[in-house]
Tab-separated table of C-alpha atoms and ligand atoms in Angstrom:
chain	number	residue	atom	x	y	z
A	1	MET	CA	-43.508	165.197	165.968
A	2	GLU	CA	-43.823	163.705	168.764
A	3	ASN	CA	-45.010	160.903	167.395
A	4	ASN	CA	-42.271	160.742	165.214
A	5	LEU	CA	-40.149	161.030	167.920
A	6	LYS	CA	-42.263	157.551	169.757
A	7	ILE	CA	-41.533	155.932	166.160
A	8	GLY	CA	-37.529	156.485	166.530
A	9	TRP	CA	-38.185	157.734	162.519
A	10	ASN	CA	-35.250	159.917	162.157
A	11	LEU	CA	-35.228	162.069	157.951
A	12	GLU	CA	-33.935	163.773	155.431
A	13	ASN	CA	-34.570	164.360	152.212
A	14	THR	CA	-31.410	164.335	149.999
A	15	TYR	CA	-32.385	162.883	147.041
A	16	THR	CA	-35.391	166.250	147.097
A	17	SER	CA	-31.316	168.358	145.907
A	18	LEU	CA	-31.176	166.253	142.498
A	19	PRO	CA	-31.740	167.896	139.118
A	20	ASN	CA	-35.864	168.840	139.618
A	21	ILE	CA	-36.429	166.612	136.075
A	22	MET	CA	-35.189	163.507	138.910
A	23	PHE	CA	-38.185	163.185	140.370
A	24	SER	CA	-41.459	164.673	141.552
A	25	GLU	CA	-43.303	165.913	144.508
A	26	MET	CA	-46.008	164.297	145.438
A	27	ASP	CA	-49.421	164.839	148.439
A	28	VAL	CA	-49.715	161.939	149.787
A	29	ASN	CA	-53.464	159.329	148.384
A	30	PRO	CA	-55.144	158.933	150.972
A	31	VAL	CA	-56.919	155.296	151.540
A	32	ASN	CA	-59.795	153.955	153.502
A	33	ASN	CA	-59.281	151.416	155.801
A	34	PRO	CA	-55.424	151.052	156.480
A	35	LYS	CA	-54.981	147.636	158.379
A	36	LEU	CA	-51.401	146.437	159.307
A	37	ILE	CA	-50.972	143.207	158.480
A	38	ILE	CA	-47.585	142.509	159.261
A	39	LEU	CA	-44.220	143.977	160.572
A	40	ASN	CA	-40.987	143.527	160.761
A	41	GLU	CA	-40.068	143.174	164.580
A	42	LYS	CA	-36.210	142.680	163.605
A	43	LEU	CA	-35.995	145.301	160.681
A	44	ALA	CA	-37.685	148.050	162.940
A	45	LYS	CA	-35.043	146.846	166.030
A	46	SER	CA	-32.333	147.570	163.573
A	47	LEU	CA	-33.459	150.802	162.119
A	48	GLY	CA	-33.533	152.213	165.709
A	49	LEU	CA	-37.752	152.126	165.401
A	50	ASP	CA	-39.726	151.223	168.045
A	51	TYR	CA	-42.017	147.751	167.119
A	52	THR	CA	-45.094	149.184	169.334
A	53	ALA	CA	-45.336	152.386	168.445
A	54	LEU	CA	-44.885	151.827	165.128
A	55	LYS	CA	-48.024	149.735	165.487
A	56	SER	CA	-49.750	152.928	166.655
A	57	LYS	CA	-53.103	153.582	164.848
A	58	VAL	CA	-51.073	157.382	163.359
A	59	SER	CA	-48.400	155.125	161.884
A	60	VAL	CA	-50.289	152.493	160.311
A	61	GLU	CA	-51.735	155.880	157.870
A	62	GLU	CA	-48.204	157.126	157.662
A	63	LEU	CA	-47.533	152.838	156.559
A	64	ALA	CA	-50.499	153.368	154.495
A	65	GLY	CA	-49.630	157.103	153.277
A	66	ASN	CA	-52.148	158.277	153.877
A	67	ARG	CA	-50.103	160.924	155.905
A	68	ALA	CA	-45.913	162.118	154.957
A	69	LEU	CA	-44.041	160.572	157.784
A	70	GLU	CA	-42.695	163.745	159.888
A	71	GLY	CA	-39.920	165.944	158.234
A	72	GLY	CA	-40.282	163.374	154.959
A	73	ILE	CA	-41.282	165.306	151.592
A	74	PRO	CA	-42.638	162.260	149.641
A	75	ILE	CA	-41.964	162.202	145.484
A	76	ALA	CA	-41.879	160.083	142.784
A	77	GLN	CA	-38.614	159.140	141.515
A	78	ALA	CA	-37.793	159.270	137.614
A	79	TYR	CA	-36.112	156.945	135.709
A	80	ALA	CA	-36.288	154.431	132.332
A	81	GLY	CA	-35.012	151.420	131.525
A	82	HIS	CA	-35.514	148.442	129.038
A	83	GLN	CA	-37.919	145.924	130.314
A	84	PHE	CA	-37.271	142.759	128.098
A	85	GLY	CA	-34.927	144.443	126.186
A	86	HIS	CA	-37.114	147.444	124.938
A	87	PHE	CA	-36.257	150.972	126.150
A	88	THR	CA	-39.479	153.099	127.420
A	89	MET	CA	-40.007	156.020	130.017
A	90	LEU	CA	-41.251	154.491	133.545
A	91	GLY	CA	-40.615	155.978	136.814
A	92	ASP	CA	-42.621	155.181	140.207
A	93	GLY	CA	-46.295	154.900	138.971
A	94	ARG	CA	-47.050	152.841	142.408
A	95	ALA	CA	-44.415	153.719	145.226
A	96	LEU	CA	-43.785	156.933	147.129
A	97	LEU	CA	-40.622	158.088	148.254
A	98	LEU	CA	-41.264	158.900	151.995
A	99	GLY	CA	-38.139	160.009	152.924
A	100	GLU	CA	-33.908	158.530	154.038
A	101	HIS	CA	-33.888	157.550	156.871
A	102	ILE	CA	-30.928	158.035	159.236
A	103	SER	CA	-29.901	154.457	161.144
A	104	PRO	CA	-28.755	154.946	164.904
A	105	SER	CA	-25.166	153.409	163.079
A	106	GLY	CA	-25.715	156.051	160.825
A	107	GLU	CA	-26.148	154.509	157.639
A	108	LEU	CA	-29.033	155.616	155.433
A	109	PHE	CA	-32.133	154.140	153.846
A	110	ASP	CA	-35.007	154.578	151.482
A	111	VAL	CA	-38.493	154.340	153.228
A	112	GLN	CA	-40.805	153.256	150.274
A	113	LEU	CA	-44.051	153.278	150.061
A	114	LYS	CA	-45.784	150.775	147.352
A	115	GLY	CA	-48.611	150.460	146.255
A	116	SER	CA	-49.310	153.290	147.880
A	117	GLY	CA	-51.227	155.286	144.414
A	118	ARG	CA	-51.292	157.106	141.188
A	119	THR	CA	-48.411	159.233	140.273
A	120	PRO	CA	-47.276	161.317	136.769
A	121	TYR	CA	-45.246	158.404	135.774
A	122	SER	CA	-48.803	156.492	135.970
A	123	ARG	CA	-48.671	155.857	132.735
A	124	GLY	CA	-52.052	153.746	132.336
A	125	GLY	CA	-51.806	151.732	135.901
A	126	ASP	CA	-54.097	152.462	139.111
A	127	GLY	CA	-50.749	153.183	141.025
A	128	ARG	CA	-52.188	149.980	143.633
A	129	ALA	CA	-50.977	146.783	144.322
A	130	GLY	CA	-52.273	143.673	145.549
A	131	LEU	CA	-52.346	142.082	148.633
A	132	GLY	CA	-50.833	139.139	147.441
A	133	PRO	CA	-47.786	139.781	145.177
A	134	MET	CA	-46.467	142.720	148.505
A	135	LEU	CA	-47.124	139.555	151.396
A	136	ARG	CA	-44.842	137.289	148.039
A	137	GLU	CA	-42.430	140.491	148.663
A	138	TYR	CA	-42.367	140.532	152.068
A	139	ILE	CA	-40.924	136.712	151.967
A	140	ILE	CA	-39.193	136.591	149.185
A	141	SER	CA	-37.095	139.625	150.341
A	142	GLU	CA	-37.052	138.907	153.949
A	143	ALA	CA	-35.714	134.749	153.232
A	144	MET	CA	-33.051	136.450	150.148
A	145	HIS	CA	-31.803	138.771	153.832
A	146	GLY	CA	-32.025	135.226	155.558
A	147	LEU	CA	-29.584	133.494	153.003
A	148	GLY	CA	-27.248	136.417	153.210
A	149	ILE	CA	-28.089	138.087	150.132
A	150	PRO	CA	-27.651	141.622	149.833
A	151	THR	CA	-31.734	142.637	149.017
A	152	THR	CA	-34.390	145.775	149.533
A	153	ARG	CA	-35.986	144.443	152.725
A	154	SER	CA	-39.880	144.661	154.038
A	155	LEU	CA	-40.944	146.894	156.899
A	156	ALA	CA	-44.252	146.414	156.770
A	157	VAL	CA	-47.305	145.540	154.349
A	158	VAL	CA	-51.402	147.105	155.520
A	159	THR	CA	-54.460	146.470	153.520
A	160	THR	CA	-56.440	149.756	152.128
A	161	GLY	CA	-59.926	148.462	153.101
A	162	GLU	CA	-59.941	149.072	149.159
A	163	ASP	CA	-60.436	146.079	146.426
A	164	ILE	CA	-58.052	146.507	143.014
A	165	MET	CA	-58.865	144.698	140.082
A	166	ARG	CA	-56.160	143.040	138.614
A	167	GLU	CA	-57.862	139.245	136.736
A	168	MET	CA	-58.955	138.565	139.695
A	169	VAL	CA	-60.531	141.008	142.662
A	170	GLN	CA	-57.785	141.516	145.181
A	171	PRO	CA	-57.128	143.364	148.693
A	172	GLY	CA	-55.258	145.951	148.231
A	173	ALA	CA	-52.493	147.280	150.115
A	174	VAL	CA	-49.186	148.843	150.138
A	175	MET	CA	-45.458	147.424	151.493
A	176	ALA	CA	-43.009	149.692	153.502
A	177	ARG	CA	-39.848	149.299	151.507
A	178	ILE	CA	-36.659	149.907	153.538
A	179	ALA	CA	-33.872	149.938	150.828
A	180	ALA	CA	-29.646	151.696	150.728
A	181	SER	CA	-31.661	153.283	147.561
A	182	HIS	CA	-33.375	152.616	145.244
A	183	LEU	CA	-30.715	154.381	142.166
A	184	ARG	CA	-31.022	151.498	139.177
A	185	VAL	CA	-29.386	151.094	136.058
A	186	GLY	CA	-33.340	153.509	134.438
A	187	THR	CA	-32.872	156.143	136.932
A	188	PHE	CA	-28.576	156.974	134.342
A	189	GLN	CA	-30.830	155.955	131.848
A	190	PHE	CA	-33.406	158.795	132.151
A	191	ALA	CA	-31.069	161.268	133.013
A	192	ALA	CA	-29.052	160.195	130.328
A	193	LYS	CA	-31.406	160.405	127.684
A	194	TRP	CA	-33.807	163.071	128.670
A	195	GLY	CA	-31.697	165.412	131.398
A	196	THR	CA	-28.210	168.241	130.368
A	197	PRO	CA	-25.015	167.102	131.377
A	198	LYS	CA	-25.094	168.541	134.155
A	199	ASP	CA	-27.915	166.679	135.512
A	200	LEU	CA	-26.323	163.431	134.894
A	201	LYS	CA	-23.430	164.464	136.698
A	202	ALA	CA	-25.258	165.373	139.557
A	203	LEU	CA	-26.987	162.121	139.680
A	204	ALA	CA	-24.119	160.160	139.228
A	205	ASP	CA	-22.154	162.127	142.280
A	206	TYR	CA	-25.342	161.773	144.817
A	207	ALA	CA	-24.515	157.682	143.728
A	208	ILE	CA	-21.338	157.766	144.694
A	209	GLU	CA	-21.431	160.222	147.661
A	210	ARG	CA	-23.863	157.710	148.883
A	211	HIS	CA	-22.545	154.135	147.661
A	212	TYR	CA	-18.772	154.868	147.162
A	213	PRO	CA	-18.388	157.615	149.176
A	214	ILE	CA	-14.249	156.724	149.141
A	215	LEU	CA	-14.386	157.432	144.770
A	216	MET	CA	-15.736	160.859	145.563
A	217	ASP	CA	-11.827	162.467	145.661
A	218	LYS	CA	-10.586	159.979	142.864
A	219	GLU	CA	-9.741	161.264	139.394
A	220	ASN	CA	-11.963	159.921	136.969
A	221	ARG	CA	-14.844	159.103	140.087
A	222	TYR	CA	-17.153	157.615	136.476
A	223	LEU	CA	-15.180	154.495	135.679
A	224	LEU	CA	-14.224	153.515	139.160
A	225	PHE	CA	-18.093	153.911	139.541
A	226	LEU	CA	-18.766	151.935	136.614
A	227	GLN	CA	-16.572	149.459	137.921
A	228	GLU	CA	-17.809	149.090	141.394
A	229	VAL	CA	-21.267	148.642	140.383
A	230	ILE	CA	-20.133	145.935	138.156
A	231	GLU	CA	-18.045	144.395	141.107
A	232	ARG	CA	-21.030	144.622	143.222
A	233	GLN	CA	-23.588	143.121	140.437
A	234	ALA	CA	-21.503	140.313	139.635
A	235	ALA	CA	-21.363	138.995	143.346
A	236	LEU	CA	-24.937	139.566	143.555
A	237	ILE	CA	-26.132	138.087	140.850
A	238	ALA	CA	-23.261	134.679	141.998
A	239	LYS	CA	-25.247	134.335	145.025
A	240	TRP	CA	-28.324	134.421	143.104
A	241	GLN	CA	-27.009	131.910	141.127
A	242	LEU	CA	-25.852	129.228	144.026
A	243	VAL	CA	-29.012	129.302	145.951
A	244	GLY	CA	-30.980	128.920	142.786
A	245	PHE	CA	-32.980	132.025	143.105
A	246	ILE	CA	-34.426	132.970	140.342
A	247	HIS	CA	-35.254	137.132	139.399
A	248	GLY	CA	-37.843	136.564	136.580
A	249	VAL	CA	-37.773	140.629	135.610
A	250	MET	CA	-34.398	141.868	135.443
A	251	ASN	CA	-34.673	144.506	132.899
A	252	THR	CA	-32.164	147.510	133.811
A	253	ASP	CA	-35.020	150.035	136.140
A	254	ASN	CA	-34.603	146.305	138.124
A	255	MET	CA	-30.822	146.289	139.195
A	256	THR	CA	-29.914	148.767	141.457
A	257	ILE	CA	-26.654	150.728	141.289
A	258	SER	CA	-26.198	149.835	145.491
A	259	GLY	CA	-25.682	145.813	144.864
A	260	GLU	CA	-28.934	144.880	146.523
A	261	THR	CA	-31.838	142.648	144.821
A	262	ILE	CA	-34.729	144.960	144.269
A	263	ASP	CA	-38.292	143.995	143.187
A	264	TYR	CA	-39.551	140.869	144.228
A	265	GLY	CA	-42.419	139.989	140.671
A	266	PRO	CA	-42.563	137.321	139.304
A	267	CYS	CA	-39.162	135.312	141.393
A	268	ALA	CA	-39.388	132.214	142.319
A	269	PHE	CA	-36.737	129.900	143.943
A	270	MET	CA	-35.737	126.283	141.262
A	271	ASP	CA	-36.858	122.969	142.724
A	272	THR	CA	-35.236	120.398	140.217
A	273	TYR	CA	-32.366	121.737	139.302
A	274	ASN	CA	-32.848	122.160	135.229
A	275	ARG	CA	-30.581	125.674	133.769
A	276	LYS	CA	-33.864	126.501	131.545
A	277	THR	CA	-36.109	126.781	134.200
A	278	VAL	CA	-38.526	129.737	134.285
A	279	PHE	CA	-40.693	130.449	136.089
A	280	SER	CA	-42.510	134.114	134.718
A	281	SER	CA	-45.967	133.103	132.910
A	282	ILE	CA	-44.525	136.706	130.938
A	283	ASP	CA	-41.046	135.192	130.328
A	284	ILE	CA	-41.890	133.787	126.632
A	285	GLN	CA	-38.465	134.208	125.280
A	286	ALA	CA	-37.413	132.794	128.715
A	287	ARG	CA	-34.558	135.861	128.572
A	288	TYR	CA	-34.656	135.750	131.834
A	289	ALA	CA	-34.459	131.942	132.812
A	290	TYR	CA	-31.942	130.547	135.200
A	291	GLU	CA	-28.676	130.160	133.005
A	292	ASN	CA	-28.844	133.265	131.383
A	293	GLN	CA	-29.423	135.664	134.185
A	294	PRO	CA	-25.149	136.102	134.725
A	295	ASN	CA	-25.157	136.923	131.406
A	296	ILE	CA	-28.840	139.805	130.987
A	297	GLY	CA	-26.527	141.620	134.032
A	298	ALA	CA	-23.503	141.625	131.407
A	299	TRP	CA	-26.654	143.221	129.402
A	300	ASN	CA	-27.338	145.771	131.876
A	301	LEU	CA	-23.855	147.009	133.387
A	302	ALA	CA	-23.926	147.453	129.758
A	303	ARG	CA	-26.749	150.056	129.436
A	304	LEU	CA	-24.706	151.749	132.226
A	305	ALA	CA	-22.164	152.579	130.905
A	306	GLU	CA	-23.714	153.478	127.931
A	307	SER	CA	-25.122	155.905	129.910
A	308	LEU	CA	-21.944	157.008	131.872
A	309	LEU	CA	-19.680	157.496	128.590
A	310	SER	CA	-20.330	161.410	128.436
A	311	LEU	CA	-19.160	161.798	132.516
A	312	ILE	CA	-16.211	158.409	131.589
A	313	HIS	CA	-14.481	160.654	129.076
A	314	GLU	CA	-15.279	163.621	127.239
A	315	ASP	CA	-13.439	162.074	123.909
A	316	GLN	CA	-16.661	159.330	123.018
A	317	GLU	CA	-14.189	157.315	121.347
A	318	GLN	CA	-12.085	156.727	124.680
A	319	ALA	CA	-14.993	156.932	126.885
A	320	VAL	CA	-16.318	153.549	124.691
A	321	GLU	CA	-12.463	152.272	125.667
A	322	LEU	CA	-12.362	152.734	129.032
A	323	ALA	CA	-15.877	151.474	129.200
A	324	GLN	CA	-15.559	147.860	127.356
A	325	LYS	CA	-12.283	148.050	129.397
A	326	ALA	CA	-14.055	147.620	132.627
A	327	MET	CA	-16.612	145.480	131.482
A	328	THR	CA	-14.933	142.520	130.932
A	329	ALA	CA	-13.599	142.314	134.598
A	330	TYR	CA	-17.213	141.727	134.599
A	331	PRO	CA	-17.803	137.466	133.202
A	332	GLU	CA	-13.876	136.954	135.817
A	333	LYS	CA	-15.912	138.881	138.687
A	334	TYR	CA	-18.956	136.792	137.967
A	335	GLU	CA	-16.368	133.670	138.210
A	336	GLU	CA	-14.425	134.542	141.121
A	337	TYR	CA	-17.507	134.964	142.928
A	338	TRP	CA	-19.560	131.497	141.730
A	339	LEU	CA	-16.561	129.647	141.851
A	340	ALA	CA	-16.088	129.961	145.573
A	341	GLY	CA	-19.462	130.378	146.678
A	342	MET	CA	-19.046	127.064	144.640
A	343	GLY	CA	-16.489	125.868	146.169
A	344	ASN	CA	-17.975	126.685	150.284
A	345	LYS	CA	-20.889	124.436	149.356
A	346	LEU	CA	-18.612	122.016	148.444
A	347	GLY	CA	-16.470	122.226	151.170
A	348	ILE	CA	-13.065	123.507	149.474
A	349	PHE	CA	-11.703	125.848	150.862
A	350	ASN	CA	-8.887	126.257	147.933
A	351	ILE	CA	-11.434	125.642	145.194
A	352	GLU	CA	-9.447	126.630	141.484
A	353	HIS	CA	-10.324	126.743	138.158
A	354	GLU	CA	-9.805	123.249	138.056
A	355	ASP	CA	-12.858	122.388	140.250
A	356	ILE	CA	-15.210	123.472	137.062
A	357	SER	CA	-15.618	120.325	136.103
A	358	LEU	CA	-16.365	118.184	138.824
A	359	ILE	CA	-18.945	120.794	139.965
A	360	ASP	CA	-20.154	120.867	135.953
A	361	THR	CA	-20.674	117.769	136.245
A	362	LEU	CA	-22.594	117.418	139.334
A	363	LEU	CA	-25.320	119.513	137.642
A	364	GLN	CA	-24.992	118.024	134.867
A	365	LEU	CA	-25.841	115.220	136.834
A	366	MET	CA	-28.918	117.117	139.285
A	367	GLU	CA	-30.565	117.619	135.557
A	368	LYS	CA	-30.254	114.332	133.909
A	369	TYR	CA	-32.293	113.272	137.358
A	370	GLY	CA	-34.065	115.797	138.243
A	371	ALA	CA	-32.064	116.417	141.709
A	372	ASP	CA	-33.697	118.942	143.624
A	373	TYR	CA	-30.656	121.675	144.031
A	374	THR	CA	-31.119	122.853	147.476
A	375	ASN	CA	-31.814	119.036	148.850
A	376	THR	CA	-28.833	117.942	147.277
A	377	PHE	CA	-26.651	120.397	148.629
A	378	ARG	CA	-28.434	119.538	152.546
A	379	LEU	CA	-27.523	116.110	151.555
A	380	LEU	CA	-24.260	116.225	150.571
A	381	THR	CA	-23.646	118.622	153.604
A	382	LEU	CA	-25.296	115.810	156.137
A	383	GLY	CA	-23.008	113.425	154.543
A	384	LYS	CA	-27.336	111.782	153.836
A	385	ILE	CA	-27.030	111.253	150.119
A	386	ASP	CA	-28.044	108.201	150.343
A	387	GLU	CA	-31.177	108.950	150.858
A	388	SER	CA	-31.174	111.226	147.446
A	389	ASP	CA	-32.683	109.649	144.440
A	390	LEU	CA	-28.890	110.403	142.845
A	391	PHE	CA	-28.058	107.819	145.127
A	392	GLY	CA	-26.891	104.583	143.498
A	393	LYS	CA	-26.570	105.462	139.855
A	394	LYS	CA	-22.822	104.701	138.864
A	395	ASP	CA	-22.257	107.248	136.651
A	396	PHE	CA	-23.079	109.498	140.546
A	397	ASP	CA	-21.599	107.385	142.279
A	398	LEU	CA	-18.828	107.420	140.184
A	399	TRP	CA	-18.875	111.544	140.639
A	400	HIS	CA	-19.001	111.388	144.013
A	401	GLU	CA	-16.002	108.790	145.397
A	402	LYS	CA	-14.677	112.067	142.865
A	403	TRP	CA	-15.010	114.851	144.991
A	404	GLN	CA	-14.475	112.857	148.163
A	405	GLN	CA	-11.146	112.430	146.845
A	406	ARG	CA	-10.957	116.568	146.374
A	407	LEU	CA	-11.953	116.674	149.532
A	408	ASP	CA	-9.061	114.725	150.687
A	409	GLU	CA	-6.632	116.341	149.197
A	410	GLN	CA	-7.125	119.173	151.500
A	411	ASP	CA	-5.316	119.578	154.897
A	412	VAL	CA	-8.605	119.904	156.545
A	413	SER	CA	-10.565	118.231	159.665
A	414	LYS	CA	-14.192	116.331	158.188
A	415	ASP	CA	-16.071	118.919	161.337
A	416	PHE	CA	-14.017	122.212	158.707
A	417	ILE	CA	-15.320	121.088	156.042
A	418	GLN	CA	-18.567	120.415	157.425
A	419	GLN	CA	-18.963	123.779	158.689
A	420	LEU	CA	-18.455	125.477	155.199
A	421	MET	CA	-20.812	123.662	154.240
A	422	GLN	CA	-23.357	124.476	156.475
A	423	LYS	CA	-22.235	127.695	155.984
A	424	SER	CA	-23.031	128.127	152.530
A	425	ASN	CA	-26.230	125.773	151.401
A	426	PRO	CA	-29.244	126.635	152.597
A	427	VAL	CA	-31.037	123.564	154.718
A	428	VAL	CA	-34.702	125.851	153.902
A	429	ILE	CA	-35.405	128.142	150.938
A	430	PRO	CA	-38.789	130.013	150.618
A	431	ARG	CA	-40.831	127.168	148.559
A	432	ASN	CA	-43.339	127.975	145.870
A	433	HIS	CA	-45.737	125.247	146.763
A	434	ARG	CA	-45.180	127.150	150.842
A	435	VAL	CA	-45.147	130.549	149.523
A	436	GLU	CA	-48.343	129.910	147.776
A	437	GLU	CA	-50.218	127.359	151.021
A	438	ALA	CA	-48.879	130.587	153.110
A	439	LEU	CA	-50.459	133.798	150.592
A	440	GLU	CA	-53.436	131.525	150.442
A	441	ALA	CA	-54.271	131.172	153.609
A	442	ALA	CA	-53.442	134.800	154.335
A	443	ILE	CA	-56.004	135.941	151.619
A	444	GLU	CA	-58.028	133.234	151.378
A	445	ARG	CA	-58.907	133.112	154.995
A	446	GLU	CA	-57.452	135.506	156.598
A	447	ASP	CA	-55.190	133.377	158.224
A	448	TYR	CA	-51.508	134.711	158.962
A	449	SER	CA	-50.375	131.852	160.834
A	450	ILE	CA	-48.575	130.211	157.910
A	451	LEU	CA	-46.961	132.987	156.877
A	452	GLU	CA	-46.095	133.622	160.364
A	453	ASN	CA	-44.026	129.821	160.405
A	454	LEU	CA	-42.716	130.103	157.753
A	455	LEU	CA	-40.948	133.286	157.978
A	456	GLN	CA	-39.530	132.673	160.712
A	457	VAL	CA	-38.272	128.696	158.944
A	458	ILE	CA	-37.075	130.722	156.260
A	459	THR	CA	-34.797	133.857	158.345
A	460	SER	CA	-32.995	131.439	159.309
A	461	PRO	CA	-32.047	129.215	156.670
A	462	TYR	CA	-28.218	127.961	157.468
A	463	ASP	CA	-30.147	126.608	161.345
A	464	TYR	CA	-28.844	122.788	160.355
A	465	SER	CA	-29.943	121.784	164.022
A	466	SER	CA	-33.784	123.572	163.386
A	467	ASP	CA	-36.497	120.371	163.305
A	468	TYR	CA	-37.190	121.865	159.422
A	469	ILE	CA	-37.537	118.496	157.817
A	470	ASP	CA	-41.172	119.393	156.419
A	471	TYR	CA	-39.121	122.930	154.604
A	472	THR	CA	-37.481	120.441	152.870
A	473	ASN	CA	-39.576	118.571	151.127
A	474	LEU	CA	-40.868	119.287	147.400
A	475	PRO	CA	-44.401	119.382	146.563
A	476	SER	CA	-47.023	115.912	146.855
A	477	ASP	CA	-48.852	116.452	143.357
A	478	THR	CA	-46.879	117.683	140.246
A	479	SER	CA	-49.469	119.171	138.502
A	480	GLY	CA	-47.388	120.893	135.840
A	481	PRO	CA	-44.490	123.562	136.197
A	482	TYR	CA	-44.442	126.637	138.808
A	483	LYS	CA	-45.900	129.826	136.985
A	484	THR	CA	-45.317	133.188	139.123
A	485	PHE	CA	-47.400	137.003	137.907
A	486	CYS	CA	-46.192	139.886	137.332
A	487	GLY	CA	-46.257	141.544	140.688
A	488	THR	CA	-49.104	144.404	139.284
B	501	AMP	P1	-42.121	146.495	137.873
B	501	AMP	O1	-43.376	145.917	137.300
B	501	AMP	O2	-42.294	146.651	139.592
B	501	AMP	O3	-40.783	146.311	137.717
B	501	AMP	O4	-42.963	147.891	137.131
B	501	AMP	C1	-42.253	148.660	136.014
B	501	AMP	C2	-43.414	149.588	135.933
B	501	AMP	O5	-44.273	150.088	135.661
B	501	AMP	C3	-42.272	150.963	136.657
B	501	AMP	O6	-42.947	151.917	136.205
B	501	AMP	C4	-43.597	150.907	137.653
B	501	AMP	O7	-44.084	151.341	138.521
B	501	AMP	C5	-45.235	150.949	136.263
B	501	AMP	N1	-46.220	150.328	137.180
B	501	AMP	C6	-46.452	148.606	137.760
B	501	AMP	N2	-47.697	149.221	138.408
B	501	AMP	C7	-48.408	149.609	138.312
B	501	AMP	C8	-50.402	150.262	138.587
B	501	AMP	N3	-49.930	149.000	139.316
B	501	AMP	N4	-49.611	151.211	138.731
B	501	AMP	C9	-48.972	152.056	137.612
B	501	AMP	N5	-47.812	151.900	137.223
B	501	AMP	C10	-47.304	150.886	137.362
B	502	MG	MG1	-39.252	147.610	138.746
């Protein structure tokens, strides 16, 4: 208890109030020799946790899963999911929910360990994770947060002192993840398929109370809930598209109910603009390519809608009709968010549907000339597009003139336009070669300085006053397309 007071953990276990089928209570799964590798000071502070106390021996044991947090009941959550279109029983096979922390502002956050050992849902897996993938999730999720995109956060990574076997032997690691919750589309699929109607209702009420409490006393709250999730996912995926983020494995178990980005495996940011970009080595059919993400979002939400049908209306036909109607909002909402975001990126305050051709032309030109997505918008923002290879190309110059005319149509000062663009176009993203460089130094040489520097830069990506120019460069060698591997 004393340790708890010092760190500031304040745990609830609301998930354990759900029907037993939804989770498995777990013992912790100790590792050999926990060592703290990285700790997120800003996040700790925002959660009301003491940074120094979090680094203590006892705390590191907790972050490694060698002992439970005081007041927490460790559980593995049950869920199912469509993986690359195929429905499977999944669940936390290498994660533990330690409890839900109440922040100083009264918000509830899941505290989850990832890589914490086998559970009843592990299937053939070892329940463990490698240092590389855990640091990768740490970097990318913190970058996403910096970019203003809803995401789970990374509080800490510890090594376990045990090697794990993958394609190569790797140091084992555990990541402490903070999330609005770990409720997924797949959680609902699980309850709909294997739970009773009562189980499903309990889960839906839990999700509504936790994420959409104002719906609690509304008539047909389950339909409204579906509509809200649709809206949040439309907003989220539009944000991904606007920064060129490719999730890589948008299975239904990797889509949250809260609207946060989750499960950073083979994800990466696109450099050269190409709608067909796929980084994941296992995504052979390009199901989760950049251009497909919005549609896959709709596909996943349709799976959520199906899971909720029996709650939406007792008459199946009417339920289907209501759910389908709710789904029609998704493409509209998505376009609304995307268009508004693109307007901001181009400094257009009063963007309209008619501006889509201006946007599309720019994207087509970027694709035609192999321009870097982030740098093109950065240089447009800075009024330095002459530094881009696009400059001087007849069709691009024509586009540029049209864009300038469009800006002139608004009764807004140049400064104002630039301010809007600076807020909307990151200077830096976690470029793939930079991420690899940081991970290699960390894993091969236990040198974390490159990682620390990278984190510093990518967590304030809109800071145009900083000298981040080195981080805007593309890799010098072009040794073939970048490939990512599932973080297992
Ligand atoms: P992910 O690819 O991380 O979204 O995981 C998909 C499913 O595989 C989830 O049910 C995970 O818990 C499970 N899983 C992934 N890696 C492992 C592992 N090393 N051991 C056990 N289960 C795993
Ligand atoms: Mg997952």
